[in-house]
Structure formats: structure tokens, C-alpha cells
Short mmCIF file of C-alpha atoms in Angstrom, two decimals:
data_model
loop_
_atom_site.label_atom_id
_atom_site.label_comp_id
_atom_site.label_asym_id
_atom_site.label_seq_id
_atom_site.Cartn_x
_atom_site.Cartn_y
_atom_site.Cartn_z
CA UNK M 863 157.70 80.40 138.92
CA UNK M 864 154.77 82.10 137.20
CA UNK M 865 155.87 85.55 138.33
CA UNK M 866 159.40 85.00 136.98
CA UNK M 867 157.97 83.66 133.73
CA UNK M 868 155.71 86.69 133.39
CA UNK M 869 158.47 89.21 134.07
CA UNK M 870 160.77 87.37 131.66
CA UNK M 871 158.09 87.43 128.93
CA UNK M 872 157.61 91.19 129.26
CA UNK M 873 161.36 91.84 129.41
CA UNK M 874 162.09 89.77 126.30
CA UNK M 875 159.15 91.39 124.48
CA UNK M 876 160.49 94.87 125.16
CA UNK M 877 164.03 93.80 124.25
CA UNK M 878 163.22 92.24 120.89
CA UNK M 879 160.86 95.04 119.82
CA UNK M 880 163.10 97.93 120.87
CA UNK M 881 166.14 96.33 119.23
CA UNK M 882 164.12 95.30 116.16
CA UNK M 883 165.07 91.65 116.52
CA UNK M 884 161.51 90.71 115.59
CA UNK M 885 158.36 92.50 114.53
CA UNK M 886 155.96 93.51 117.27
CA UNK M 887 153.25 91.35 115.74
CA UNK M 888 155.35 88.19 115.85
CA UNK M 889 156.69 88.92 119.35
CA UNK M 890 153.23 89.61 120.79
CA UNK M 891 152.01 86.21 119.60
CA UNK M 892 154.92 83.81 119.92
CA UNK M 893 156.54 84.98 123.17
CA UNK M 894 153.42 84.53 125.38
CA UNK M 895 152.65 81.23 123.65
CA UNK M 896 156.18 80.05 124.46
CA UNK M 897 155.74 81.21 128.05
CA UNK M 898 152.47 79.29 128.35
CA UNK M 899 154.11 76.13 127.03
CA UNK M 900 157.00 76.48 129.49
CA UNK M 901 154.54 77.06 132.32
CA UNK M 902 152.64 73.87 131.55
CA UNK M 903 149.51 75.43 130.06
CA UNK M 904 149.68 73.68 126.68
CA UNK M 905 146.27 72.07 127.19
CA UNK M 906 144.61 75.42 127.94
CA UNK M 907 146.40 77.41 125.25
CA UNK M 908 143.48 77.58 122.84
CA UNK M 909 141.05 78.74 125.51
CA UNK M 910 143.49 81.32 126.86
CA UNK M 911 144.15 82.84 123.43
CA UNK M 912 140.48 82.84 122.51
CA UNK M 913 139.64 84.60 125.77
CA UNK M 914 142.16 87.32 125.04
CA UNK M 915 140.96 87.72 121.46
CA UNK M 916 137.37 88.00 122.65
CA UNK M 917 138.25 90.87 124.95
CA UNK M 918 139.97 92.93 122.25
CA UNK M 919 137.49 92.05 119.48
CA UNK M 920 135.33 95.18 120.04
CA UNK M 921 138.46 97.33 119.90
CA UNK M 922 139.64 95.62 116.74
CA UNK M 923 136.27 96.17 115.07
CA UNK M 924 136.23 99.81 116.12
CA UNK M 925 139.73 100.41 114.79
CA UNK M 926 139.02 98.71 111.46
CA UNK M 927 136.05 100.94 110.70
CA UNK M 928 137.59 104.02 112.31
CA UNK M 929 140.64 103.75 110.04
CA UNK M 930 138.35 103.38 107.04
CA UNK M 931 136.23 106.33 108.15
CA UNK M 932 139.07 108.77 108.74
CA UNK M 933 140.94 107.61 105.63
CA UNK M 934 137.81 108.35 103.63
CA UNK M 935 137.55 111.80 105.22
CA UNK M 936 141.19 112.58 104.50
CA UNK M 937 140.69 111.58 100.87
CA UNK M 938 137.55 113.73 100.71
CA UNK M 939 139.46 116.79 101.94
CA UNK M 940 137.65 117.20 105.26
CA UNK M 941 140.83 118.22 107.05
CA UNK M 942 142.09 120.51 104.29
CA UNK M 943 140.88 123.72 106.00
CA UNK M 944 142.49 122.67 109.29
CA UNK M 945 145.73 121.75 107.56
CA UNK M 946 145.76 124.97 105.57
CA UNK M 947 145.02 126.99 108.71
CA UNK M 948 147.80 125.31 110.67
CA UNK M 949 150.24 125.87 107.84
CA UNK M 950 149.22 129.51 107.58
CA UNK M 951 149.57 130.11 111.32
CA UNK M 952 152.77 128.09 111.57
CA UNK M 953 154.20 129.63 108.41
CA UNK M 954 156.06 126.42 107.77
CA UNK M 955 157.62 126.49 111.26
CA UNK M 956 157.95 122.97 112.76
CA UNK M 957 158.09 124.45 116.26
CA UNK M 958 154.65 126.04 115.94
CA UNK M 959 153.23 122.88 114.40
CA UNK M 960 154.54 120.81 117.32
CA UNK M 961 153.03 123.12 119.94
CA UNK M 962 149.75 123.16 118.00
CA UNK M 963 149.83 119.35 118.09
CA UNK M 964 150.04 119.43 121.89
CA UNK M 965 147.19 121.95 122.18
CA UNK M 966 144.93 119.96 119.86
CA UNK M 967 145.68 116.70 121.69
CA UNK M 968 144.96 118.22 125.10
CA UNK M 969 141.58 119.43 123.82
CA UNK M 970 140.55 116.25 122.02
CA UNK M 971 141.67 114.03 124.92
CA UNK M 972 139.15 115.60 127.29
CA UNK M 973 136.83 112.67 126.55
CA UNK M 974 139.28 110.39 128.36
CA UNK M 975 139.39 107.88 125.51
CA UNK M 976 142.85 107.29 124.09
CA UNK M 977 141.71 105.46 120.97
CA UNK M 978 139.45 108.26 119.71
CA UNK M 979 142.11 110.85 120.62
CA UNK M 980 144.72 109.10 118.49
CA UNK M 981 142.34 108.55 115.61
CA UNK M 982 141.30 112.18 115.41
CA UNK M 983 144.60 113.93 116.05
CA UNK M 984 146.84 111.73 113.92
CA UNK M 985 144.37 111.72 111.02
CA UNK M 986 144.24 115.50 111.07
CA UNK M 987 147.92 116.27 111.63
CA UNK M 988 149.94 113.58 109.86
CA UNK M 989 149.44 115.25 106.43
CA UNK M 990 150.86 118.48 107.89
CA UNK M 991 153.94 116.68 109.23
CA UNK M 992 154.53 114.93 105.94
CA UNK M 993 154.09 118.09 103.92
CA UNK M 994 156.76 119.84 105.99
CA UNK M 995 159.04 116.79 106.07
CA UNK M 996 158.81 116.49 109.87
CA UNK M 997 159.69 113.34 111.77
CA UNK M 998 156.49 111.34 112.50
CA UNK M 999 158.01 110.32 115.84
CA UNK M 1000 157.52 113.92 116.96
CA UNK M 1001 153.82 113.60 116.16
CA UNK M 1002 153.37 110.27 117.97
CA UNK M 1003 155.50 111.51 120.88
CA UNK M 1004 153.71 114.80 121.47
CA UNK M 1005 150.30 113.15 121.11
CA UNK M 1006 151.50 110.55 123.62
CA UNK M 1007 152.43 113.22 126.16
CA UNK M 1008 149.18 115.16 125.83
CA UNK M 1009 146.91 112.14 125.88
CA UNK M 1010 148.79 110.66 128.84
CA UNK M 1011 148.24 113.65 131.11
CA UNK M 1012 144.60 114.04 130.08
CA UNK M 1013 143.93 110.37 130.83
CA UNK M 1014 143.94 111.38 134.51
CA UNK M 1015 140.42 112.86 134.20
CA UNK M 1016 137.87 111.27 136.58
CA UNK M 1017 136.06 109.57 133.70
CA UNK M 1018 139.29 108.12 132.33
CA UNK M 1019 140.08 104.46 132.82
CA UNK M 1020 142.93 104.66 135.40
CA UNK M 1021 141.19 107.05 137.79
CA UNK M 1022 137.93 105.12 137.59
CA UNK M 1023 139.77 101.90 138.39
CA UNK M 1024 141.65 103.47 141.30
CA UNK M 1025 138.40 104.79 142.80
CA UNK M 1026 136.62 101.46 142.32
CA UNK M 1027 139.47 99.36 143.72
CA UNK M 1028 139.79 101.40 146.93
CA UNK M 1029 136.12 102.46 147.16
CA UNK M 1030 136.89 106.16 146.96
CA UNK M 1031 135.26 109.03 145.10
CA UNK M 1032 136.73 111.64 142.77
CA UNK M 1033 136.96 114.28 145.49
CA UNK M 1034 139.37 112.02 147.37
CA UNK M 1035 141.45 110.84 144.39
CA UNK M 1036 141.29 113.35 141.55
CA UNK M 1037 140.57 116.74 143.10
CA UNK M 1038 143.74 116.85 145.26
CA UNK M 1039 145.95 116.13 142.22
CA UNK M 1040 144.21 118.65 139.96
CA UNK M 1041 146.96 121.28 140.52
CA UNK M 1042 149.59 118.65 139.69
CA UNK M 1043 147.69 117.80 136.53
CA UNK M 1044 147.70 121.49 135.60
CA UNK M 1045 151.48 121.52 136.02
CA UNK M 1046 151.62 118.40 133.86
CA UNK M 1047 149.68 120.18 131.10
CA UNK M 1048 152.14 123.08 131.29
CA UNK M 1049 155.04 120.64 131.09
CA UNK M 1050 153.55 119.02 127.98
CA UNK M 1051 153.50 122.45 126.30
CA UNK M 1052 157.11 123.06 127.34
CA UNK M 1053 158.16 119.63 126.12
CA UNK M 1054 156.40 120.17 122.79
CA UNK M 1055 158.23 123.49 122.44
CA UNK M 1056 161.58 121.81 123.09
CA UNK M 1057 160.83 118.95 120.70
CA UNK M 1058 159.61 121.41 118.08
CA UNK M 1059 162.73 123.52 118.39
CA UNK M 1060 164.90 120.44 117.98
CA UNK M 1061 162.91 119.40 114.91
CA UNK M 1062 163.21 122.89 113.45
CA UNK M 1063 167.00 122.75 113.89
CA UNK M 1064 167.13 119.30 112.30
CA UNK M 1065 165.24 120.43 109.22
CA UNK M 1066 167.32 123.59 109.03
CA UNK M 1067 170.48 121.47 109.04
CA UNK M 1068 169.13 119.41 106.18
CA UNK M 1069 168.22 122.55 104.25
CA UNK M 1070 170.52 125.52 105.05
CA UNK M 1071 167.87 127.92 103.78
CA UNK M 1072 165.45 126.57 106.39
CA UNK M 1073 162.37 124.43 105.89
CA UNK M 1074 161.26 124.93 102.33
CA UNK M 1075 157.79 126.36 101.96
CA UNK M 1076 155.16 124.15 100.49
CA UNK M 1077 155.23 124.34 96.72
CA UNK M 1078 151.64 125.51 96.61
CA UNK M 1079 151.97 127.99 99.49
CA UNK M 1080 151.60 131.00 97.19
CA UNK M 1081 148.63 129.45 95.53
CA UNK M 1082 147.00 128.78 98.88
CA UNK M 1083 147.33 132.42 99.78
CA UNK M 1084 145.88 133.50 96.45
CA UNK M 1085 142.95 131.12 96.52
CA UNK M 1086 141.95 129.66 99.86
CA UNK M 1087 139.30 127.64 98.19
CA UNK M 1088 141.79 125.31 96.54
CA UNK M 1089 144.13 123.79 99.14
CA UNK M 1090 146.77 121.53 97.69
CA UNK M 1091 147.26 119.10 100.53
CA UNK M 1092 148.95 115.74 100.62
CA UNK M 1093 146.57 112.85 101.14
CA UNK M 1094 148.06 110.60 103.80
CA UNK M 1095 147.36 107.05 104.68
CA UNK M 1096 147.73 105.63 108.17
CA UNK M 1097 150.92 103.85 107.26
CA UNK M 1098 152.68 107.09 106.48
CA UNK M 1099 152.67 107.09 102.67
CA UNK M 1100 151.84 110.31 100.91
CA UNK M 1101 150.10 110.82 97.62
CA UNK M 1102 149.61 114.19 96.00
CA UNK M 1103 145.98 115.17 96.05
CA UNK M 1104 144.58 116.06 92.67
CA UNK M 1105 143.30 119.54 92.15
CA UNK M 1106 139.67 120.13 92.84
CA UNK M 1107 139.39 120.94 89.13
CA UNK M 1108 141.30 117.88 87.93
CA UNK M 1109 139.73 115.29 85.72
CA UNK M 1110 137.72 112.66 87.61
CA UNK M 1111 139.26 109.28 88.29
CA UNK M 1112 137.83 105.95 87.32
CA UNK M 1113 137.50 103.10 89.82
CA UNK M 1114 140.97 101.84 88.88
CA UNK M 1115 142.51 105.24 89.51
CA UNK M 1116 143.03 106.33 85.89
CA UNK M 1117 142.07 109.91 85.08
CA UNK M 1118 139.74 110.73 82.22
CA UNK M 1119 139.25 114.04 80.52
CA UNK M 1120 136.14 115.98 81.45
CA UNK M 1121 134.10 116.26 78.29
CA UNK M 1122 131.37 118.73 77.49
CA UNK M 1123 128.49 117.89 75.16
CA UNK M 1124 130.15 117.76 71.80
CA UNK M 1125 133.06 115.36 71.81
CA UNK M 1126 135.01 116.67 68.88
CA UNK M 1127 138.37 118.42 68.71
CA UNK M 1128 138.36 121.78 70.42
CA UNK M 1129 135.32 121.00 72.57
CA UNK M 1130 135.16 123.11 75.72
CA UNK M 1131 136.18 121.13 78.77
CA UNK M 1132 134.16 122.03 81.84
CA UNK M 1133 135.65 121.36 85.31
CA UNK M 1134 133.50 119.49 87.83
CA UNK M 1135 131.43 121.46 90.30
CA UNK M 1136 132.99 122.16 93.72
CA UNK M 1137 132.35 119.56 96.42
CA UNK M 1138 130.59 122.03 98.67
CA UNK M 1139 127.65 119.88 99.70
CA UNK M 1140 129.67 116.68 100.36
CA UNK M 1141 132.20 118.69 102.41
CA UNK M 1142 129.45 120.21 104.54
CA UNK M 1143 127.85 116.80 105.00
CA UNK M 1144 131.19 115.21 105.98
CA UNK M 1145 131.82 117.92 108.55
CA UNK M 1146 128.36 117.54 110.10
CA UNK M 1147 128.68 113.76 110.13
CA UNK M 1148 132.11 113.88 111.79
CA UNK M 1149 130.99 116.40 114.43
CA UNK M 1150 127.95 114.24 115.15
CA UNK M 1151 130.13 111.16 115.41
CA UNK M 1152 132.55 112.84 117.84
CA UNK M 1153 129.68 114.10 120.01
CA UNK M 1154 128.16 110.61 120.08
CA UNK M 1155 131.57 109.17 121.03
CA UNK M 1156 131.89 111.58 123.94
CA UNK M 1157 128.29 111.07 125.08
CA UNK M 1158 128.59 107.28 124.60
CA UNK M 1159 125.28 107.19 122.78
CA UNK M 1160 126.16 103.73 121.48
CA UNK M 1161 129.19 101.45 121.78
CA UNK M 1162 132.19 102.85 119.90
CA UNK M 1163 132.40 99.99 117.37
CA UNK M 1164 128.76 100.47 116.43
CA UNK M 1165 129.22 104.21 115.95
CA UNK M 1166 132.17 103.79 113.61
CA UNK M 1167 130.48 100.98 111.66
CA UNK M 1168 127.42 103.16 111.05
CA UNK M 1169 129.49 106.30 110.44
CA UNK M 1170 131.65 104.64 107.80
CA UNK M 1171 128.68 103.06 106.02
CA UNK M 1172 126.88 106.41 105.77
CA UNK M 1173 130.03 108.27 104.70
CA UNK M 1174 130.84 105.67 102.04
CA UNK M 1175 127.32 105.78 100.61
CA UNK M 1176 127.35 109.58 100.30
CA UNK M 1177 130.93 110.07 99.08
CA UNK M 1178 131.20 106.91 96.95
CA UNK M 1179 127.67 106.03 95.86
CA UNK M 1180 128.56 103.41 93.23
CA UNK M 1181 129.71 99.86 93.87
CA UNK M 1182 132.88 100.43 91.86
CA UNK M 1183 133.85 103.48 93.92
CA UNK M 1184 133.22 101.67 97.19
CA UNK M 1185 135.35 98.72 96.08
CA UNK M 1186 138.14 101.08 95.04
CA UNK M 1187 137.97 102.74 98.47
CA UNK M 1188 138.24 99.40 100.28
CA UNK M 1189 141.07 98.22 98.03
CA UNK M 1190 143.00 101.44 98.64
CA UNK M 1191 142.88 101.27 102.44
CA UNK M 1192 142.68 97.51 103.08
CA UNK M 1193 146.41 97.29 103.83
CA UNK M 1194 146.16 100.03 106.44
CA UNK M 1195 143.27 98.28 108.18
CA UNK M 1196 145.08 94.96 108.29
CA UNK M 1197 148.30 96.45 109.67
CA UNK M 1198 146.54 98.12 112.58
CA UNK M 1199 143.92 95.51 113.48
CA UNK M 1200 146.37 92.60 113.47
CA UNK M 1201 148.38 94.43 116.15
CA UNK M 1202 145.23 94.74 118.27
CA UNK M 1203 144.47 91.02 118.09
CA UNK M 1204 148.12 90.12 118.70
CA UNK M 1205 148.01 92.20 121.89
CA UNK M 1206 144.92 90.21 122.84
CA UNK M 1207 146.97 87.01 122.65
CA UNK M 1208 149.53 88.48 125.07
CA UNK M 1209 147.03 89.78 127.63
CA UNK M 1210 144.85 86.67 127.36
CA UNK M 1211 147.73 84.35 128.21
CA UNK M 1212 149.22 86.53 130.96
CA UNK M 1213 145.82 87.00 132.61
CA UNK M 1214 144.44 83.49 132.10
CA UNK M 1215 147.53 81.77 133.47
CA UNK M 1216 147.49 84.13 136.50
CA UNK M 1217 151.00 85.30 135.65
CA UNK M 1218 149.88 88.90 136.16
CA UNK M 1219 148.46 88.08 139.60
CA UNK M 1220 151.68 86.39 140.64
CA UNK M 1221 153.71 89.29 139.30
CA UNK M 1222 151.64 91.72 141.38
CA UNK M 1223 152.10 89.71 144.57
CA UNK M 1224 155.84 89.40 143.95
CA UNK M 1225 156.20 93.12 143.38
CA UNK M 1226 154.43 93.95 146.63
CA UNK M 1227 156.41 91.36 148.61
CA UNK M 1228 159.74 92.97 147.76
CA UNK M 1229 158.73 96.39 149.10
CA UNK M 1230 160.73 96.90 152.34
CA UNK M 1231 158.87 97.89 155.49
CA UNK M 1232 160.96 101.05 155.74
CA UNK M 1233 159.26 102.28 152.59
CA UNK M 1234 155.85 102.18 154.25
CA UNK M 1235 155.72 105.84 155.21
CA UNK M 1236 157.09 106.88 151.80
CA UNK M 1237 154.78 104.61 149.83
CA UNK M 1238 152.97 107.36 147.87
CA UNK M 1239 156.22 108.79 146.50
CA UNK M 1240 157.54 105.35 145.61
CA UNK M 1241 154.25 104.50 143.87
CA UNK M 1242 154.28 107.78 141.93
CA UNK M 1243 157.86 107.39 140.71
CA UNK M 1244 157.42 103.77 139.63
CA UNK M 1245 153.90 104.14 138.24
CA UNK M 1246 154.84 105.17 134.73
CA UNK M 1247 157.50 102.47 134.06
CA UNK M 1248 155.17 99.80 135.46
CA UNK M 1249 152.72 100.63 132.69
CA UNK M 1250 155.03 98.56 130.48
CA UNK M 1251 154.62 95.56 132.80
CA UNK M 1252 151.03 95.56 134.10
CA UNK M 1253 147.71 96.02 132.38
CA UNK M 1254 145.50 98.65 134.05
CA UNK M 1255 143.25 95.98 135.54
CA UNK M 1256 146.18 93.98 136.90
CA UNK M 1257 147.74 97.04 138.52
CA UNK M 1258 144.70 98.84 139.90
CA UNK M 1259 142.81 95.75 141.03
CA UNK M 1260 145.80 93.56 141.90
CA UNK M 1261 148.77 95.71 142.95
CA UNK M 1262 147.18 98.94 144.19
CA UNK M 1263 144.93 97.44 146.92
CA UNK M 1264 147.88 95.60 148.46
CA UNK M 1265 150.07 98.70 148.32
CA UNK M 1266 147.32 100.80 149.86
CA UNK M 1267 146.77 98.27 152.64
CA UNK M 1268 150.50 98.17 153.36
CA UNK M 1269 150.69 101.96 153.46
CA UNK M 1270 147.69 102.15 155.78
CA UNK M 1271 149.55 99.95 158.26
CA UNK M 1272 152.16 102.74 158.46
CA UNK M 1273 149.53 105.44 158.96
CA UNK M 1274 149.30 106.56 155.31
CA UNK M 1275 145.88 107.30 153.83
CA UNK M 1276 145.06 104.82 151.02
CA UNK M 1277 143.70 107.76 149.01
CA UNK M 1278 147.22 109.20 148.86
CA UNK M 1279 148.47 105.98 147.27
CA UNK M 1280 145.67 106.15 144.72
CA UNK M 1281 146.59 109.77 143.87
CA UNK M 1282 150.20 108.75 143.37
CA UNK M 1283 149.27 105.85 141.12
CA UNK M 1284 147.28 107.93 138.62
CA UNK M 1285 150.27 110.22 138.06
CA UNK M 1286 151.77 107.63 135.75
CA UNK M 1287 150.28 104.15 135.77
CA UNK M 1288 148.42 103.89 132.45
CA UNK M 1289 148.13 107.69 132.29
CA UNK M 1290 151.46 109.07 131.08
CA UNK M 1291 152.52 105.47 130.48
CA UNK M 1292 149.63 104.04 128.51
CA UNK M 1293 150.59 105.40 125.04
CA UNK M 1294 153.91 103.52 125.32
CA UNK M 1295 152.67 100.23 126.74
CA UNK M 1296 152.45 97.13 124.56
CA UNK M 1297 149.66 95.95 126.89
CA UNK M 1298 147.11 98.51 125.67
CA UNK M 1299 145.50 98.24 122.25
CA UNK M 1300 145.31 102.00 121.74
CA UNK M 1301 149.13 102.22 121.70
CA UNK M 1302 149.12 100.32 118.42
CA UNK M 1303 146.55 102.72 117.01
CA UNK M 1304 148.95 105.59 117.71
CA UNK M 1305 152.06 103.99 116.27
CA UNK M 1306 150.21 102.33 113.40
CA UNK M 1307 148.52 105.49 112.19
CA UNK M 1308 151.69 107.54 112.67
CA UNK M 1309 153.67 105.05 110.60
CA UNK M 1310 156.33 104.38 113.25
CA UNK M 1311 157.37 101.21 115.06
CA UNK M 1312 156.63 100.63 118.73
CA UNK M 1313 160.33 100.34 119.62
CA UNK M 1314 161.20 103.63 117.91
CA UNK M 1315 158.28 105.34 119.61
CA UNK M 1316 159.30 104.05 123.05
CA UNK M 1317 162.94 105.04 122.63
CA UNK M 1318 161.99 108.49 121.39
CA UNK M 1319 159.44 109.54 124.01
CA UNK M 1320 160.00 107.37 127.13
CA UNK M 1321 162.22 109.86 128.95
CA UNK M 1322 159.82 112.72 128.18
CA UNK M 1323 156.84 110.74 129.47
CA UNK M 1324 158.75 109.69 132.59
CA UNK M 1325 159.74 113.33 133.12
CA UNK M 1326 156.04 114.25 132.97
CA UNK M 1327 155.34 111.88 135.86
CA UNK M 1328 158.29 113.24 137.85
CA UNK M 1329 157.18 116.84 137.29
CA UNK M 1330 153.63 116.04 138.42
CA UNK M 1331 154.99 114.12 141.42
CA UNK M 1332 156.99 117.16 142.51
CA UNK M 1333 153.91 119.36 142.05
CA UNK M 1334 151.80 116.92 144.06
CA UNK M 1335 154.32 117.04 146.91
CA UNK M 1336 154.38 120.85 146.86
CA UNK M 1337 150.59 121.14 146.82
CA UNK M 1338 150.07 118.57 149.56
CA UNK M 1339 148.39 115.84 147.51
CA UNK M 1340 150.55 113.38 149.43
CA UNK M 1341 153.51 113.77 151.81
CA UNK M 1342 157.14 112.97 151.24
#
């Protein structure tokens, strides 16, 4: 009963979000509540929801301040040199931009944390995509592919869970699949090339002369000190950035003329000084923040809270400026954080009612005995799609031990099952799953819906798992 109810909840959730019958926020809240009522948990509903919200609260806090921090940095022009450099190297070519997106994601994702990967890469690259008129689904999709493969690192969540659940070490789980992971990285680059070529053709069809160069491209080449870059918010809206020599804005956004001493007609108007010192400070602060994130000096929410407070004080020292900053980006914060807490309602109810446990037992019970000797391959092939059904804890601590025990009865090493699982379960699959909070960071900051994102990139992510599975078979990570 509970297993069927759980599977039905997930299926209906995916159906209504992918077909846009309801918003993801509404579906994440009402569908699990309805399931709990049908299952007879009306009396425990408040406690179940509160438990789920408590678990995602640190993530919600981190995202709120991270969005504010990176929005501030985008407004301040921190990413202008990177954007200008990418545009210069890409020469307005969507294909090169797409491949560069994959390379940047693969590098940033080395820390094994999906949330920070999405925050950094999307904040830096979304202005480039918008300036060239590229589809934001290409950005979210390529970042999804790169982050998914890199989530296999031994310090990433799935591999750590697999090792803990089966009491194995990294030499038994991760090292044998390292060649397969290398093939997966190569596949991500190939996929980004193919997606970039398709995007280039799409833009060329819209404009027969090819993608139009940025209107300020010539100016950028003449004066690298004055990049004219679109300022982008996390919801995907674009506002032209004022020139570095433009008149300063008041707290309500209205521009005033820069006046020299002597306010009469014909007075010389002096442009403001370049923001050299604030830009250097912002760069040092961001590098320090990223290093602290990787080293886990403090919890992630604390780091972003402190980072934003310091950045706001330096870049917007007055109360009026700080209020204007918060007013400008409040909508973006609300849109992203509400998704995080809505996901907490879903996971809290599914976990607290033991629906996930029953789903795991049901899944294992339907595996035929004849599959015992082929368990690793079956686990590898199904691992990525099951990311849409099971949370990482439910799969690695509920499903994987039973599968490993079953395989061991047929003479298969449990370590081989663990290797197969990390080829897709919450690795290539986590940036598409509605059960992980970081997925909503990716789609929210990219300005796309979850259903659109899933439809666009699912087959590419599944292909990544299949490619790595084939490589694992060829390199002997597990037998056929």
C-alpha cells in the first residue's frame, strides 16, 4: 500500500511538472500532503512536514544568501573580465561557449558539491548566454552533465554513501571506475560540442547572417577596461549595465548628473573614478569564499551569510544602497528558496511515512533470481532513472545493501554493485531529480522550469550513464 502510494506520488509529480499542469512549487507541496492523507497519516502531517523543512533549512539559508552574494557580484562587475574573455575567445560562437561551459563546470565541480557548482557557473555564464541570445536550457543542461559526472568523486555524496552502506573504501569503489569516469568526462565534452553545434545552427536560422556580434564588441576590443556586459538576475531577466563612466544612480534607481564644484551652466562634469579597489576586493573575497567552501572551514550557510554581509558593507556602505540591493533581488531569493522548502515537504512526508523504505523493498523484491549474476549491469543501467524516484539516502542505505546482498548470493562482489550504482544514481541523475534541493538552484538560477530542463537533458544524462557503463565493462570494473 505505502509503496504503491509512494510510486504514484512520484509518477504524478513528474507528470504534472513535465506537462506544466501545475507549478513545481504547488505540486511539491500538495501531492505529498494528499498522499499522506490517503495513507492515514493526517494526525502526523504537521510533524512530518516540519521534519522535512528542518532538514532543508540549512540549504535554504545557504541559497538565500548565496543568491544575494552572487547577484551583488554580478551587479558589481566581478564577472565582466571572464565574460569578456569568453566572448573574445568564442568570437560570438555558441558552440565554443557551450564547450567552455562544460570545461568550467568540470573544474568547479571538483569540490563534489552540486549547490556551489551551480551557483558559481550559472552566475558567471548566464550573462554570456543572454548576450548571445542562447537558449538557457543549453546552459542548465551542460552544467547538469558536467556536475553529474564529477559528483562521482570519492568526497561526493553518492560515493561516500555507497562506501558507508557497504563498509568499503575508495580503492574498492571509486578507483576501479576511474577510467569509466574519464570516459564520462570525454563524453560530456562531446555532448557539449553537439549541443553547441545545434544551438549555433538554431541561432543561424533565426539570423541568416549568423549570430549577431554584441553591439559593443568593437568597443570592447578598443578599450578592454570598459566591458559593456548585461547584468543578469537569477530569474533570467537582463538589464543593460550602465557604463563605468555613467552618472551615479540614487537608491531608487534614478540617475543624476555628476557635478563638479561650480553648479552653473557649462560646468565641467567629471566622471566617477574607476572601481579598481572594490573590484580587487570583490575578487579576493570571492576567491577566499570558494577556498573556504572547498576546505569546509565553516558550514556553507555561515560562509555565505558572512560573505554577503561583508560584500554588502563594502560595495553598498549606506543604508539606502543596501535596501535598494535587497529590494532588487528579493524576488529572486523568494523564487529559489521556496522551491527548496517545498522539496523539504516532499522528502519529509515520503521519509517520515516510510513510503521510501517500502518502495525500496518492493523494488528489490521484483528483481528475478536470474538477474543475480548480472546485477551490476542492471544496477548501472537503472541507476540514473531511479534518481527521479529515490533520495540518495533511501537508495544507498535502503536499496543498495539489499541489492548487494542478493548479488553476493550469486557470487558477485558487493563492491561491483556499489561501482555500478555510482555511475548514475544521484551522480548523472541528481541535477534532474526533484528530490534534491540543488536541482532547484540550477533551474531557478538558469531561469528555466524543471519540466523543460528534464525533457531537454534527460536523454543526454542517461546516455552519459550508458557510456560509462560500457567503459566500466571494458575496463573490468564489473563483469557482464
